PDB file of C-alpha atoms and ligand atoms in Angstrom:
ATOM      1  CA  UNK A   1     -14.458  -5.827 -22.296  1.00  0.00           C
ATOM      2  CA  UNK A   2     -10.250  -6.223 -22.162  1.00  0.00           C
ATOM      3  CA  UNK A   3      -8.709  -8.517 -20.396  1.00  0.00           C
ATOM      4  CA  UNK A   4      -8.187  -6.444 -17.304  1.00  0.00           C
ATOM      5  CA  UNK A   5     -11.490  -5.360 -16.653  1.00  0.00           C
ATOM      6  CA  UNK A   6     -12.126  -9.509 -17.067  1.00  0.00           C
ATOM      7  CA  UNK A   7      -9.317  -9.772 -14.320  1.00  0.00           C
ATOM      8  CA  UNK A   8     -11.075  -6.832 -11.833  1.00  0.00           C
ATOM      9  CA  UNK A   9     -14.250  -8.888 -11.958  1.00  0.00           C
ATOM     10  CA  UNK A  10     -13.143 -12.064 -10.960  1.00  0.00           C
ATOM     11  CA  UNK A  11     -10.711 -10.733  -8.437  1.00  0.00           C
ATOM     12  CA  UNK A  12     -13.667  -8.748  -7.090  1.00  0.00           C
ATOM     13  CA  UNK A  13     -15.547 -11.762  -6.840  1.00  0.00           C
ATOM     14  CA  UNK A  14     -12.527 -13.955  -5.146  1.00  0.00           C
ATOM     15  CA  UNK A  15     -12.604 -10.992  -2.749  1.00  0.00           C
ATOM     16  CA  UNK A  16     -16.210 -10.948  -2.170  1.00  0.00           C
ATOM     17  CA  UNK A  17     -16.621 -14.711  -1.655  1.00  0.00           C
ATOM     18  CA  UNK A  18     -13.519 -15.458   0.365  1.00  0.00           C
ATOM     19  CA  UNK A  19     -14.450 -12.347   3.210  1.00  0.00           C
ATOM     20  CA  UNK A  20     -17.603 -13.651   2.976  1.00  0.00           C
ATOM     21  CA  UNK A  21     -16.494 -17.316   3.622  1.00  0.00           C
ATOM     22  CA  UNK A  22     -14.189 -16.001   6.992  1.00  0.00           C
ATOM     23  CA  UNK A  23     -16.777 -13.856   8.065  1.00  0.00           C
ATOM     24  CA  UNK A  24     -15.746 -10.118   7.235  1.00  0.00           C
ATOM     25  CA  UNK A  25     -16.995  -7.273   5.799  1.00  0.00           C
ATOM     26  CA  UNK A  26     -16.376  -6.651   2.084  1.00  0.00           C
ATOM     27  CA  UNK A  27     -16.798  -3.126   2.597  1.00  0.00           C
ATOM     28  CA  UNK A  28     -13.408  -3.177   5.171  1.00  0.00           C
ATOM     29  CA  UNK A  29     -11.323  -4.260   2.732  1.00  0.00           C
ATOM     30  CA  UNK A  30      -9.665  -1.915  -0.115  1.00  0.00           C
ATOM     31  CA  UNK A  31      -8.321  -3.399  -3.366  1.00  0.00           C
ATOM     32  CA  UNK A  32      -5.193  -0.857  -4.332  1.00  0.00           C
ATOM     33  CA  UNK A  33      -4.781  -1.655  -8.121  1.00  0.00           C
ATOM     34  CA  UNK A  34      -0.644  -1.462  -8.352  1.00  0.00           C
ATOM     35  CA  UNK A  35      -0.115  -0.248 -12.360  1.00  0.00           C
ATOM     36  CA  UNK A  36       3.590   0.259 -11.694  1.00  0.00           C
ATOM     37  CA  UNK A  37       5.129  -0.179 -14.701  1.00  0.00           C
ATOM     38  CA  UNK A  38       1.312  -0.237 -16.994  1.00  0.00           C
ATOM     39  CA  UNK A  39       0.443   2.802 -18.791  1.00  0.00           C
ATOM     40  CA  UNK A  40      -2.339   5.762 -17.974  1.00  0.00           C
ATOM     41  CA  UNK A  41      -4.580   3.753 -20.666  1.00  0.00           C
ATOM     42  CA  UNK A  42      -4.998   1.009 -18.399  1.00  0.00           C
ATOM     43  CA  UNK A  43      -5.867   2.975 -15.357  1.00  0.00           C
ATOM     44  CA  UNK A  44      -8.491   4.663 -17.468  1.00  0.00           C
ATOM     45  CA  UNK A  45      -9.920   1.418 -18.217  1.00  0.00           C
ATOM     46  CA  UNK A  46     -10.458   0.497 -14.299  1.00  0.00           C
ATOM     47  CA  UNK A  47     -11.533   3.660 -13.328  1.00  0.00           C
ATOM     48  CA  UNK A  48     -14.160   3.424 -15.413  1.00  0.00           C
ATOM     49  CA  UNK A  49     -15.177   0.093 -13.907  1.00  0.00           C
ATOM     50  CA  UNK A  50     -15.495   1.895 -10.342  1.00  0.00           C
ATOM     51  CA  UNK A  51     -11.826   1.294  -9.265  1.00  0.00           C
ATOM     52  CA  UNK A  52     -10.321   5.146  -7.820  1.00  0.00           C
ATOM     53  CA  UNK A  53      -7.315   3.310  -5.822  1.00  0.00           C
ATOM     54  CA  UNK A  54      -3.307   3.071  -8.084  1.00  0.00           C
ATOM     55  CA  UNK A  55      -0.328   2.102  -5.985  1.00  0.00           C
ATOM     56  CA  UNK A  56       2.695   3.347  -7.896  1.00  0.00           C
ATOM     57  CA  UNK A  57       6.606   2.289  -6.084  1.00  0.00           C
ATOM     58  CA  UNK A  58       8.574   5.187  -8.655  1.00  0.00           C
ATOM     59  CA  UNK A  59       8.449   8.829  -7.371  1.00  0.00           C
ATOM     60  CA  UNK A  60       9.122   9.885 -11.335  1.00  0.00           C
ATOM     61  CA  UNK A  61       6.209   7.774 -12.365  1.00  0.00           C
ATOM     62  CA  UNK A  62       4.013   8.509 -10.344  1.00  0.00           C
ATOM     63  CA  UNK A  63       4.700  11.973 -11.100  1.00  0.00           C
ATOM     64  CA  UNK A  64       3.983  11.781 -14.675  1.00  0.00           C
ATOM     65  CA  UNK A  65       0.831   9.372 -14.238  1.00  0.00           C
ATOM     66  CA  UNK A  66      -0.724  11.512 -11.709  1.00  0.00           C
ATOM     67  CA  UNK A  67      -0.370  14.559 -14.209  1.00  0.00           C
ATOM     68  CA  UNK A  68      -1.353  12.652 -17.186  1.00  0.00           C
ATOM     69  CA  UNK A  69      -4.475  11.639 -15.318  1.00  0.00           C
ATOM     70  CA  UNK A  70      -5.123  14.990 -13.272  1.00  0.00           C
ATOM     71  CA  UNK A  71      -8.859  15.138 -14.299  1.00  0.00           C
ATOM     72  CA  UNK A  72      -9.157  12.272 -12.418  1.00  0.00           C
ATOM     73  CA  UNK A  73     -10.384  11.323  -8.559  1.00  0.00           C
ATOM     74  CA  UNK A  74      -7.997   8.839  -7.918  1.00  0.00           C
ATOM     75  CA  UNK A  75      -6.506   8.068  -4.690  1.00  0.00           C
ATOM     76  CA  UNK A  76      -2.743   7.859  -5.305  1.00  0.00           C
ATOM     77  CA  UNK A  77      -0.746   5.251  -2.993  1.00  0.00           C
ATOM     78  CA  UNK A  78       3.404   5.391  -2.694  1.00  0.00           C
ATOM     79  CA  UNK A  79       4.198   1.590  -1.862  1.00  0.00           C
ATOM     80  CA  UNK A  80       7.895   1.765  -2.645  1.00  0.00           C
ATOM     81  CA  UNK A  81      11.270   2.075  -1.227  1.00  0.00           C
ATOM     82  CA  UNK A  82      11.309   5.955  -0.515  1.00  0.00           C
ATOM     83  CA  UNK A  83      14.274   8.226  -1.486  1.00  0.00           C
ATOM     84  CA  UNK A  84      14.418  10.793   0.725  1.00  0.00           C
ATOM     85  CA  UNK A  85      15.140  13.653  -2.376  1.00  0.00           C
ATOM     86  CA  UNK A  86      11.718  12.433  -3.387  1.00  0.00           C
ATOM     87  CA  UNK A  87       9.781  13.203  -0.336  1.00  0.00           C
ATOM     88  CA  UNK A  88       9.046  16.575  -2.442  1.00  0.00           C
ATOM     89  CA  UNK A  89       7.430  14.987  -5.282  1.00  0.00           C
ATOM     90  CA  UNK A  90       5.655  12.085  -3.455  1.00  0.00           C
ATOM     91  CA  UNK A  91       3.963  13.952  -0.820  1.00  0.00           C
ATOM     92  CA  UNK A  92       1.535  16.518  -2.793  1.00  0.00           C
ATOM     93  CA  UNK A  93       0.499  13.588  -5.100  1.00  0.00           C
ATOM     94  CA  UNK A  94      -0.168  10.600  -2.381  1.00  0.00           C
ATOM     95  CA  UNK A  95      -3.120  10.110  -0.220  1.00  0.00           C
ATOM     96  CA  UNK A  96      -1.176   7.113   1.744  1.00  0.00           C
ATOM     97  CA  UNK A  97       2.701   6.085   1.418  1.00  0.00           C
ATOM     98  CA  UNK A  98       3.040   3.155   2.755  1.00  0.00           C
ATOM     99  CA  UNK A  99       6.518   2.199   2.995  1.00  0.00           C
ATOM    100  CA  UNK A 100       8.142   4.197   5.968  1.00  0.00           C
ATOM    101  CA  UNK A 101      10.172   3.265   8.472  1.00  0.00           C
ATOM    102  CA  UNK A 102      13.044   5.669   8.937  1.00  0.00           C
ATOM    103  CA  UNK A 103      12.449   8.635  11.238  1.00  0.00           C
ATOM    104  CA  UNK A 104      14.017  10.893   8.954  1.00  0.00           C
ATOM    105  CA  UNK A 105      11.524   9.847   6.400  1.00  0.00           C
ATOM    106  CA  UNK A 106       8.832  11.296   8.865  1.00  0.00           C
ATOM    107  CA  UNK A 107      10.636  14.210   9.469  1.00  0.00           C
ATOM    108  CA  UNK A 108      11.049  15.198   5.652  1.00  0.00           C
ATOM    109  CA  UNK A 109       7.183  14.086   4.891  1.00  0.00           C
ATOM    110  CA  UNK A 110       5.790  16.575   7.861  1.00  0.00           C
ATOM    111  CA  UNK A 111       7.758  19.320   6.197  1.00  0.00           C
ATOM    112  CA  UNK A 112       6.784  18.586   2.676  1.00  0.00           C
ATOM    113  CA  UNK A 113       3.356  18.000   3.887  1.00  0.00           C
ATOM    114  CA  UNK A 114       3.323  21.484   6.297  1.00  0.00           C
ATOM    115  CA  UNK A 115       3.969  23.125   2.945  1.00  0.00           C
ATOM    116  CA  UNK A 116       1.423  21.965   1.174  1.00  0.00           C
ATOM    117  CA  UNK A 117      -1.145  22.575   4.339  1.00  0.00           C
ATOM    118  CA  UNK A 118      -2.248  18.429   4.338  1.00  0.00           C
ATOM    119  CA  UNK A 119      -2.028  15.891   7.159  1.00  0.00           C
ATOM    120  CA  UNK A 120      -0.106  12.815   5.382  1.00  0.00           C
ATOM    121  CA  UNK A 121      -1.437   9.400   5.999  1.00  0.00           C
ATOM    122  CA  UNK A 122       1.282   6.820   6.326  1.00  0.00           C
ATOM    123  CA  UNK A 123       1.598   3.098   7.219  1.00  0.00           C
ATOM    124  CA  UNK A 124       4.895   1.751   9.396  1.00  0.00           C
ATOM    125  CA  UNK A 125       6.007  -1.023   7.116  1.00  0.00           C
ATOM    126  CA  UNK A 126       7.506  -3.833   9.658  1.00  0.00           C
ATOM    127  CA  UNK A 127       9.258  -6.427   8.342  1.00  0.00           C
ATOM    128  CA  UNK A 128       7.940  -9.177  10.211  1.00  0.00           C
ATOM    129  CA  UNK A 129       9.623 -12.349   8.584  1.00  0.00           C
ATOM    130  CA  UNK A 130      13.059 -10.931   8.752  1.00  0.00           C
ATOM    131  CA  UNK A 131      14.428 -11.304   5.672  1.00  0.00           C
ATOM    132  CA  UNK A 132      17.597  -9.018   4.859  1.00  0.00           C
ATOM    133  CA  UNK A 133      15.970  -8.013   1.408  1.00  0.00           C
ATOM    134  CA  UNK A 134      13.401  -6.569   2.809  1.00  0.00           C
ATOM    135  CA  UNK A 135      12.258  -3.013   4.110  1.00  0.00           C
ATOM    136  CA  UNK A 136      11.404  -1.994   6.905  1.00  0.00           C
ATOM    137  CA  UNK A 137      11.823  -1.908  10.792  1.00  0.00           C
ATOM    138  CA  UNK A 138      11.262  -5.029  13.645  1.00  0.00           C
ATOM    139  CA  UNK A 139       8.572  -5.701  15.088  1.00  0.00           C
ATOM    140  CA  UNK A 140      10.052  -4.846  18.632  1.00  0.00           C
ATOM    141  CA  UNK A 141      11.375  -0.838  17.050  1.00  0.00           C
ATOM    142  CA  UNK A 142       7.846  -0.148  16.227  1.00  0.00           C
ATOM    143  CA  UNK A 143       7.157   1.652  19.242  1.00  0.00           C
ATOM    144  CA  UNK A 144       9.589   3.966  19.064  1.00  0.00           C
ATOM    145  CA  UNK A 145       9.063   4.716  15.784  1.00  0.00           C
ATOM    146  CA  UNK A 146       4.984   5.570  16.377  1.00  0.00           C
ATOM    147  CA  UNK A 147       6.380   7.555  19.836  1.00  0.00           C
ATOM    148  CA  UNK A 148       8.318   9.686  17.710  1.00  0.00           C
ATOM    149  CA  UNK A 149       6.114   9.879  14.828  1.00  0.00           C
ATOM    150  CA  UNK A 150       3.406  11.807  17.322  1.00  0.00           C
ATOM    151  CA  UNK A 151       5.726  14.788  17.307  1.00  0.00           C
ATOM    152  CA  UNK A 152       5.106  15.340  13.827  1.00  0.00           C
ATOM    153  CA  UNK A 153       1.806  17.220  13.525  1.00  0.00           C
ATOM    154  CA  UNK A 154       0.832  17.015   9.376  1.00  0.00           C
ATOM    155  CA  UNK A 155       1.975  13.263   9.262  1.00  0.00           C
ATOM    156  CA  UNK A 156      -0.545  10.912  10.839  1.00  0.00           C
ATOM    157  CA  UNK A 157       0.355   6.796  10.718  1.00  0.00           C
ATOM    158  CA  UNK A 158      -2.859   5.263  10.352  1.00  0.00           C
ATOM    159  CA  UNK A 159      -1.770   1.685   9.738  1.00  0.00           C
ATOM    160  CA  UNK A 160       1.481  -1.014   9.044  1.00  0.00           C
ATOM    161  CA  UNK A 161       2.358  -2.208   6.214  1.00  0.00           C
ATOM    162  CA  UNK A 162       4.239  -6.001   5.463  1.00  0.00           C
ATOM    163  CA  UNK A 163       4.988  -7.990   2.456  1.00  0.00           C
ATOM    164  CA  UNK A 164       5.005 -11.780   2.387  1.00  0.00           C
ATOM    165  CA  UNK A 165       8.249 -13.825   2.250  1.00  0.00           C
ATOM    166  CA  UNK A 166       9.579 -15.477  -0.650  1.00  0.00           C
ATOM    167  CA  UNK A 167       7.902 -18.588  -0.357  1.00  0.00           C
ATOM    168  CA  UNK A 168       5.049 -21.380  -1.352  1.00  0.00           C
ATOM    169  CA  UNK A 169       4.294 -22.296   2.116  1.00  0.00           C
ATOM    170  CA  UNK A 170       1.090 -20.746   2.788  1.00  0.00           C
ATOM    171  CA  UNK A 171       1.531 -21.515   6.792  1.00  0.00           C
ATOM    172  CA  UNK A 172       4.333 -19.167   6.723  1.00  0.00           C
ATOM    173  CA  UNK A 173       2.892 -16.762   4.664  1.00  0.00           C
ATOM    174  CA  UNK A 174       0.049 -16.713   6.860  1.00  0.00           C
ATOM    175  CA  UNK A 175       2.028 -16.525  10.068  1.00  0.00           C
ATOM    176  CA  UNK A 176       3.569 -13.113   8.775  1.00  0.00           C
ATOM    177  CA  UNK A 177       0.344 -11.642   8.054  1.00  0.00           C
ATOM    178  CA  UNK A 178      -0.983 -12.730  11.612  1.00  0.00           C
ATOM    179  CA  UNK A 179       2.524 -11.588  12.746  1.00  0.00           C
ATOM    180  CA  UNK A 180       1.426  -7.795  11.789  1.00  0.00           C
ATOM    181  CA  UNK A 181      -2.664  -8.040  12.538  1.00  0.00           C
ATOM    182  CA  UNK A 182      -0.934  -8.843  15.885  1.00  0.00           C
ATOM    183  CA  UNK A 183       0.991  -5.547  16.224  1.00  0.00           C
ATOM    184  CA  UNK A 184      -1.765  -3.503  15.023  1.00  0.00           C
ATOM    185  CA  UNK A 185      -4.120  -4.849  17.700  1.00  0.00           C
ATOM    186  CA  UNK A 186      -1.601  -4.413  20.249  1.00  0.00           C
ATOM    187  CA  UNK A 187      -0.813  -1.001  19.382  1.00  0.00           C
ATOM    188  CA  UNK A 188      -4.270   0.373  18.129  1.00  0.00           C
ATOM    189  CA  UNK A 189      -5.068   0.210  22.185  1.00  0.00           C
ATOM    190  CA  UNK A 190      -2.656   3.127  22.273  1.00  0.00           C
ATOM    191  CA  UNK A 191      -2.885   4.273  18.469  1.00  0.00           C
ATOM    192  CA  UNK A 192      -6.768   4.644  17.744  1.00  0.00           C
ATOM    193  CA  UNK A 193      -5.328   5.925  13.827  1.00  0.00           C
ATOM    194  CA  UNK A 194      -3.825   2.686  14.022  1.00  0.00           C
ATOM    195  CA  UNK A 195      -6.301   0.602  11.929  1.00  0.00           C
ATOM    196  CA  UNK A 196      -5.239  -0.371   8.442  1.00  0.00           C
ATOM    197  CA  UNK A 197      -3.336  -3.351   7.164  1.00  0.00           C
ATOM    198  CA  UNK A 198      -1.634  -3.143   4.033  1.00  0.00           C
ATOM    199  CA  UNK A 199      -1.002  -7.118   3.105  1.00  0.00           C
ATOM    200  CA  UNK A 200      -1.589  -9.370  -0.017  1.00  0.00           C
ATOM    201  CA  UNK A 201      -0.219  -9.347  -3.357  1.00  0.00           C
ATOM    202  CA  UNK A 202      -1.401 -11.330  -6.284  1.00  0.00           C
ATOM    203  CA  UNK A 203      -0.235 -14.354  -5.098  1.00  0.00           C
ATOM    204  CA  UNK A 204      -1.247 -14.295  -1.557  1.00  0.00           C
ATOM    205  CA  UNK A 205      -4.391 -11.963  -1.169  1.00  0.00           C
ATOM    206  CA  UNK A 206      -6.390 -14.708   0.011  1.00  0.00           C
ATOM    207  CA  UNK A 207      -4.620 -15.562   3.152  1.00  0.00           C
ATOM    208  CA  UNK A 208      -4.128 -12.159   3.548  1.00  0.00           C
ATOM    209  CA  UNK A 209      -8.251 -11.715   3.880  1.00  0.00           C
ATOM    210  CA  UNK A 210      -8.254 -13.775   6.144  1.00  0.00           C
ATOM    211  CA  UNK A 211      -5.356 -12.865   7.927  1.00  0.00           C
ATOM    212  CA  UNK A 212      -7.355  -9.283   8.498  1.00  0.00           C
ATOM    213  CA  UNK A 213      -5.533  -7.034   6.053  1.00  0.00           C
ATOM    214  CA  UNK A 214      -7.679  -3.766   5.122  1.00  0.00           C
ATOM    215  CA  UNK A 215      -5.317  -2.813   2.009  1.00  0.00           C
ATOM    216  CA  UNK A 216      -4.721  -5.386  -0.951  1.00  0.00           C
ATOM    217  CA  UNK A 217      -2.180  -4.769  -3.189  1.00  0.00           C
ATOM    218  CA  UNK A 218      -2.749  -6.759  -6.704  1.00  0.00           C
ATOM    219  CA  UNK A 219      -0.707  -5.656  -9.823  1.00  0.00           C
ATOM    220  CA  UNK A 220       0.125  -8.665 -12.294  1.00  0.00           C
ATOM    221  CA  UNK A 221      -2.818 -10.395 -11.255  1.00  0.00           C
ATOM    222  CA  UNK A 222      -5.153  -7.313 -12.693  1.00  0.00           C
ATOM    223  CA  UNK A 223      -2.709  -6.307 -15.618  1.00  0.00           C
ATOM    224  CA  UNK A 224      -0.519  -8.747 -16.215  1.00  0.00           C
ATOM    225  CA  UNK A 225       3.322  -9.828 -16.371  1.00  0.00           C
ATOM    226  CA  UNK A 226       5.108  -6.466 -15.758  1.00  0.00           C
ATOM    227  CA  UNK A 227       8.038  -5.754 -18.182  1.00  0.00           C
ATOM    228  CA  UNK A 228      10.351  -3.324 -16.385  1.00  0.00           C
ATOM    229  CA  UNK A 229      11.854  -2.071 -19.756  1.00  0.00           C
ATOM    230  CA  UNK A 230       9.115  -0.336 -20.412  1.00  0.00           C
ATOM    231  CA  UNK A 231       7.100   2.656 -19.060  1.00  0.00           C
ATOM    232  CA  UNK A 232       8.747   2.070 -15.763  1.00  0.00           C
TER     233      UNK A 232
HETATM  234  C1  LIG B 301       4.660  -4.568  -7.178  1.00  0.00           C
HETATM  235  C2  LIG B 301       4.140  -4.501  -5.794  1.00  0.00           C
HETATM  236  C3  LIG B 301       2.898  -5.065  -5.480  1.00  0.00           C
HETATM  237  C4  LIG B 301       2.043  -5.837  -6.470  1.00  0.00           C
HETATM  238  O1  LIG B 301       2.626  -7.044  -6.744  1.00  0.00           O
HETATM  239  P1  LIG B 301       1.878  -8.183  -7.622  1.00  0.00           P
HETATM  240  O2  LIG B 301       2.570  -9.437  -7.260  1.00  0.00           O
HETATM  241  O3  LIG B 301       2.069  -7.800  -9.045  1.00  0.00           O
HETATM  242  O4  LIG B 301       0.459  -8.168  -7.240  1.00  0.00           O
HETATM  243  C5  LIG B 301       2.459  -4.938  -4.174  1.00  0.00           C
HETATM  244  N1  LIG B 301       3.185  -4.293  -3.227  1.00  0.00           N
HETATM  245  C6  LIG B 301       4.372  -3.748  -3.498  1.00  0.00           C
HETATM  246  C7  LIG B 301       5.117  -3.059  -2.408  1.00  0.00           C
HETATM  247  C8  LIG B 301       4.895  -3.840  -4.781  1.00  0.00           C
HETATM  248  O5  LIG B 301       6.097  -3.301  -5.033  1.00  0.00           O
END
């Protein structure tokens, strides 16, 4: 067994214990293995252990992992910034994207999506602690956004999306993953679709269980250090 399979099972087992521990449902909670920058072999490796989830953030890798690995059932997630020239080549690969938050964005993905006769899931990624680095929209823009996102009939949003800030302190980490569990449940009322959260990296995807997030995203944790000069 390779290291990363080692990694799955004890992140598995983190997972299990701590949803257990704040009283939720294993089963409600998806790990998205993020192999940005790792190549196909690795992904072969943990979908042979049972994992069917990648989150790639590069339309042109994606591309070339999802046709390098086309004989297999995996569930393709976009988590990066999107380009809207890319739209094309994200859209017939990706079961979820989860990084919009431009209306135009929506508007390009129905079209792409239209062609290719499939109803695109997307998450709304809010960025909830503010920070100028980060994507997406406020908290308060949301509904707008979801308003106008009903006109679109082959995109459905079926969840937000947030990443932590740059920090240590787990109270604040924790307060922006509450921040969006808050929106959801606000909005859900109006949005039944409106059900996932995609929160927790490898450094927070504790607090993020038991924030309430539905989507973990773990990459170095599972693989490794990334090196960005290669394969990415
Ligand atoms: C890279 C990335 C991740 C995974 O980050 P790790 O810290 O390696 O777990 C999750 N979400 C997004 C949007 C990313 O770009």
């Amino acid at each position: 067994m390779s290291f990363i399979t080692e990694n799955l099972k004890n992140i598995t087992e983190n997972i299990k214990k701590h949803s257990n521990s704040v009283n939720r449902n294993y089963n409600d909670i998806l790990l998205i293995a993020v192999s940005k920058t790792f190549p196909v072999e690795y992904i072969k490796e943990l979908y042979e252990f049972g994992i069917k989830n990648f989150g790639e953030n590069k339309a042109q890798e994606l591309r070339k992992k999802a046709e390098e690995l086309k004989d297999y059932d995996i569930k393709w997630h976009f988590i990066g910034r999107i380009q809207t020239n890319k739209i094309k080549y994200i859209v017939p690969i990706s079961e979820y994207i989860h990084s919009v938050f431009r209306e135009k964005e929506i508007v390009e993905i129905d079209k792409i999506a239209k062609k290719h006769s499939k109803i695109q899931k997307i998450l709304i990624e809010i960025n909830v602690s503010g920070e100028e680095t980060k994507g997406g929209i406020e908290p308060n823009e949301l509904n707008e956004l979801l308003k106008q996102a009903e006109k679109y009939e082959n995109v459905k949003v079926v969840g937000l999306m947030t990443m932590a800030p740059y920090t240590n302190d787990e109270n604040e980490i924790k307060k922006v993953f509450l921040g969006l569990k808050e929106l959801r449940d606000k909005y859900v009322k109006d949005y039944p679709d409106l059900r996932e959260l995609s929160m927790g990296m490898s450094n927070d995807y504790l607090i993020a269980i038991e924030s309430g997030s539905t989507m973990l995203r773990i990459g170095s944790l599972i693989f490794g250090k990334r090196n960005y000069n290669i394969g990415g």
